[in-house]
């Protein structure tokens, strides 16, 4: 099981790394979570440099692809050559996007009439791409999910784990990363946002 987190230049560390951390709570043979970049490395909006663990070609073959956000997402979406490398397909993959990453899914024509979540700054761009933007942190329909706000990454990760390993595994992962004294609260919140979209998958 390969989960690729698309991470571009100017990426938001919270989007990519919160999802990476939670998804890696699943410890089983064959479970792989990778930072996938267009090149050998990517520099975040705050100057953090990450080495790519997977290429975009590998991401295109992954079982799950999550699209992170960043300050240069509109440049990515306008780069025809780069976008052509993002060969994603919800018929064979679980797809998720965080904040401005939703714009990438929209520009790839993957959202269609599916409403989506994004952050407040990216909301106008996603609307311009013809997508209805919801005022909520998480939404999923079929094999596509979106989240709005940096900490919405926990819901994307919870949804992926619940879809692949079951709700108990998602609860366990969230319980592990949640603050001491607030663990049940965090697990409960994740369940409220994620479980309504599991039956329709």
Coordinates of C-alpha atoms in Angstrom, one line a residue:
X1 CA 0.0 0.0 0.0
X2 CA 1.7 3.2 -1.2
X3 CA 0.4 6.6 0.0
X4 CA 2.0 9.5 -1.8
X5 CA 1.8 13.1 -0.5
X6 CA 2.4 15.5 -3.3
X7 CA 4.6 18.3 -2.1
X8 CA 5.7 21.2 -4.2
X9 CA 8.0 24.2 -3.9
X10 CA 6.7 26.6 -1.3
X11 CA 4.8 23.8 0.4
X12 CA 3.0 24.2 3.8
X13 CA 4.8 22.0 6.3
X14 CA 1.7 21.3 8.3
X15 CA -0.2 19.9 5.4
X16 CA 2.4 17.5 4.3
X17 CA 3.9 16.5 7.6
X18 CA 0.9 16.1 9.8
X19 CA -0.6 13.7 7.3
X20 CA 2.7 11.9 7.0
X21 CA 3.0 11.5 10.8
X22 CA -0.5 10.2 11.3
X23 CA -0.5 7.9 8.4
X24 CA 2.8 6.4 9.5
X25 CA 1.1 5.2 12.7
X26 CA 0.0 2.2 10.7
X27 CA 2.8 -0.3 11.2
X28 CA 2.4 -3.2 8.8
X29 CA 4.5 -4.8 6.0
X30 CA 4.0 -3.0 2.7
X31 CA 2.5 0.2 4.2
X32 CA 4.5 3.0 2.7
X33 CA 3.9 6.8 3.0
X34 CA 6.1 9.0 0.8
X35 CA 6.7 12.7 0.2
X36 CA 6.5 12.9 -3.6
X37 CA 8.0 15.9 -5.4
X38 CA 8.5 17.0 -9.0
X39 CA 12.3 17.1 -8.3
X40 CA 14.8 15.7 -5.9
X41 CA 13.8 18.0 -3.1
X42 CA 11.3 20.8 -2.2
X43 CA 11.7 23.9 0.0
X44 CA 8.8 25.0 2.2
X45 CA 7.2 28.4 2.6
X46 CA 9.4 28.7 5.7
X47 CA 12.6 27.4 4.2
X48 CA 12.5 23.8 5.3
X49 CA 14.0 21.5 2.7
X50 CA 12.6 18.0 2.3
X51 CA 14.2 15.3 0.2
X52 CA 11.7 13.6 -2.1
X53 CA 11.0 10.0 -1.2
X54 CA 9.0 9.4 -4.5
X55 CA 8.7 10.9 -7.9
X56 CA 5.5 12.1 -9.5
X57 CA 5.6 9.0 -11.7
X58 CA 5.6 6.8 -8.6
X59 CA 2.8 8.9 -7.1
X60 CA 0.7 8.3 -10.3
X61 CA 0.9 4.6 -9.5
X62 CA 0.2 4.9 -5.8
X63 CA -2.9 3.6 -4.1
X64 CA -3.5 6.9 -2.4
X65 CA -2.5 10.4 -3.4
X66 CA -2.8 13.4 -1.1
X67 CA -2.1 16.9 -2.6
X68 CA -0.6 19.3 -0.1
X69 CA -0.8 23.1 -0.3
X70 CA 1.6 25.9 -0.4
X71 CA 2.3 29.4 -1.4
X72 CA 3.1 28.5 -5.0
X73 CA 0.1 26.3 -5.8
X74 CA -1.3 28.6 -8.4
X75 CA 2.0 28.5 -10.2
X76 CA 1.9 24.7 -10.2
X77 CA -1.7 24.7 -11.5
X78 CA -0.7 27.0 -14.3
X79 CA 2.3 24.8 -15.3
X80 CA 0.9 22.7 -18.1
X81 CA 4.0 20.4 -18.3
X82 CA 3.9 19.8 -14.6
X83 CA 0.2 19.2 -14.4
X84 CA 0.5 16.7 -17.3
X85 CA 2.7 14.6 -15.0
X86 CA -0.1 14.3 -12.5
X87 CA -1.8 11.3 -13.9
X88 CA -4.4 10.6 -11.1
X89 CA -7.5 8.6 -11.4
X90 CA -10.2 8.2 -8.6
X91 CA -11.4 5.0 -10.2
X92 CA -8.2 3.3 -9.0
X93 CA -6.9 5.6 -6.3
X94 CA -8.1 7.4 -3.2
X95 CA -7.4 11.1 -3.8
X96 CA -7.3 13.8 -1.2
X97 CA -6.4 17.5 -1.2
X98 CA -5.6 20.0 1.5
X99 CA -6.3 23.7 1.2
X100 CA -4.9 25.1 -2.1
X101 CA -4.2 21.5 -3.1
X102 CA -7.9 21.4 -3.9
X103 CA -7.1 23.8 -6.8
X104 CA -4.9 21.1 -8.3
X105 CA -7.6 18.5 -8.2
X106 CA -10.0 21.0 -9.7
X107 CA -7.7 22.0 -12.5
X108 CA -7.0 18.4 -13.3
X109 CA -10.8 18.0 -13.8
X110 CA -11.1 15.4 -11.0
X111 CA -13.7 17.2 -8.9
X112 CA -16.4 17.6 -11.5
X113 CA -19.6 18.5 -9.6
X114 CA -18.2 17.3 -6.3
X115 CA -18.2 20.2 -3.7
X116 CA -14.9 20.7 -1.9
X117 CA -13.2 22.2 1.1
X118 CA -10.2 24.5 1.1
X119 CA -8.7 27.3 3.2
X120 CA -10.0 30.8 3.2
X121 CA -7.2 32.2 1.1
X122 CA -7.6 29.6 -1.6
X123 CA -11.4 29.8 -1.7
X124 CA -11.6 32.4 -4.5
X125 CA -9.2 30.4 -6.7
X126 CA -11.1 27.1 -6.2
X127 CA -14.4 28.9 -7.0
X128 CA -12.9 30.4 -10.1
X129 CA -12.1 26.8 -11.2
X130 CA -15.8 26.1 -11.1
X131 CA -16.0 24.2 -7.8
X132 CA -18.5 24.8 -5.0
X133 CA -16.6 25.5 -1.8
X134 CA -18.1 24.3 1.4
X135 CA -17.8 26.1 4.8
X136 CA -16.6 23.0 6.7
X137 CA -13.2 21.3 7.4
X138 CA -13.7 18.1 5.6
X139 CA -15.8 16.5 2.8
X140 CA -15.6 13.3 0.8
X141 CA -17.5 11.7 -2.0
X142 CA -16.6 8.4 -3.3
X143 CA -12.8 8.1 -3.6
X144 CA -12.2 11.9 -3.4
X145 CA -11.8 13.9 -0.2
X146 CA -10.8 17.5 0.6
X147 CA -9.9 19.4 3.8
X148 CA -9.7 23.1 4.6
X149 CA -7.3 24.6 7.1
X150 CA -3.8 23.3 8.0
X151 CA -5.0 21.1 10.9
X152 CA -7.7 19.6 8.6
X153 CA -4.8 17.2 7.6
X154 CA -5.8 15.0 10.5
X155 CA -9.2 14.4 8.9
X156 CA -7.7 13.5 5.6
X157 CA -5.3 11.1 7.3
X158 CA -8.2 9.6 9.4
X159 CA -10.3 9.1 6.3
X160 CA -7.5 7.4 4.4
X161 CA -6.8 5.0 7.3
X162 CA -10.5 4.3 7.9
X163 CA -11.0 3.5 4.2
X164 CA -8.0 1.2 4.0
X165 CA -7.7 -0.3 7.5
X166 CA -11.0 0.4 9.2
X167 CA -12.3 2.9 11.7
X168 CA -10.6 1.3 14.7
X169 CA -7.2 1.8 13.1
X170 CA -8.1 5.5 12.4
X171 CA -9.1 6.0 16.0
X172 CA -5.9 4.4 17.3
X173 CA -3.7 6.6 15.1
X174 CA -5.6 9.7 16.2
X175 CA -5.5 8.7 19.8
X176 CA -1.7 8.3 19.6
X177 CA -1.0 11.8 18.2
X178 CA -3.7 13.7 20.2
X179 CA -2.7 15.8 23.2
X180 CA -2.7 14.2 26.6
X181 CA -5.9 14.9 28.4
X182 CA -7.7 15.6 25.1
X183 CA -7.4 12.3 23.3
X184 CA -11.0 11.2 23.5
X185 CA -12.0 14.7 22.3
X186 CA -9.7 14.5 19.3
X187 CA -10.8 11.0 18.4
X188 CA -14.5 12.0 18.7
X189 CA -14.0 15.0 16.5
X190 CA -12.3 13.0 13.8
X191 CA -15.2 10.5 13.9
X192 CA -17.8 13.2 13.6
X193 CA -16.1 14.6 10.5
X194 CA -15.0 11.4 8.8
X195 CA -17.6 8.7 9.5
X196 CA -20.5 10.3 7.6
X197 CA -18.5 9.8 4.4
X198 CA -17.5 6.2 4.9
X199 CA -20.8 4.4 4.1
X200 CA -21.0 6.1 0.6
X201 CA -17.5 4.8 -0.5

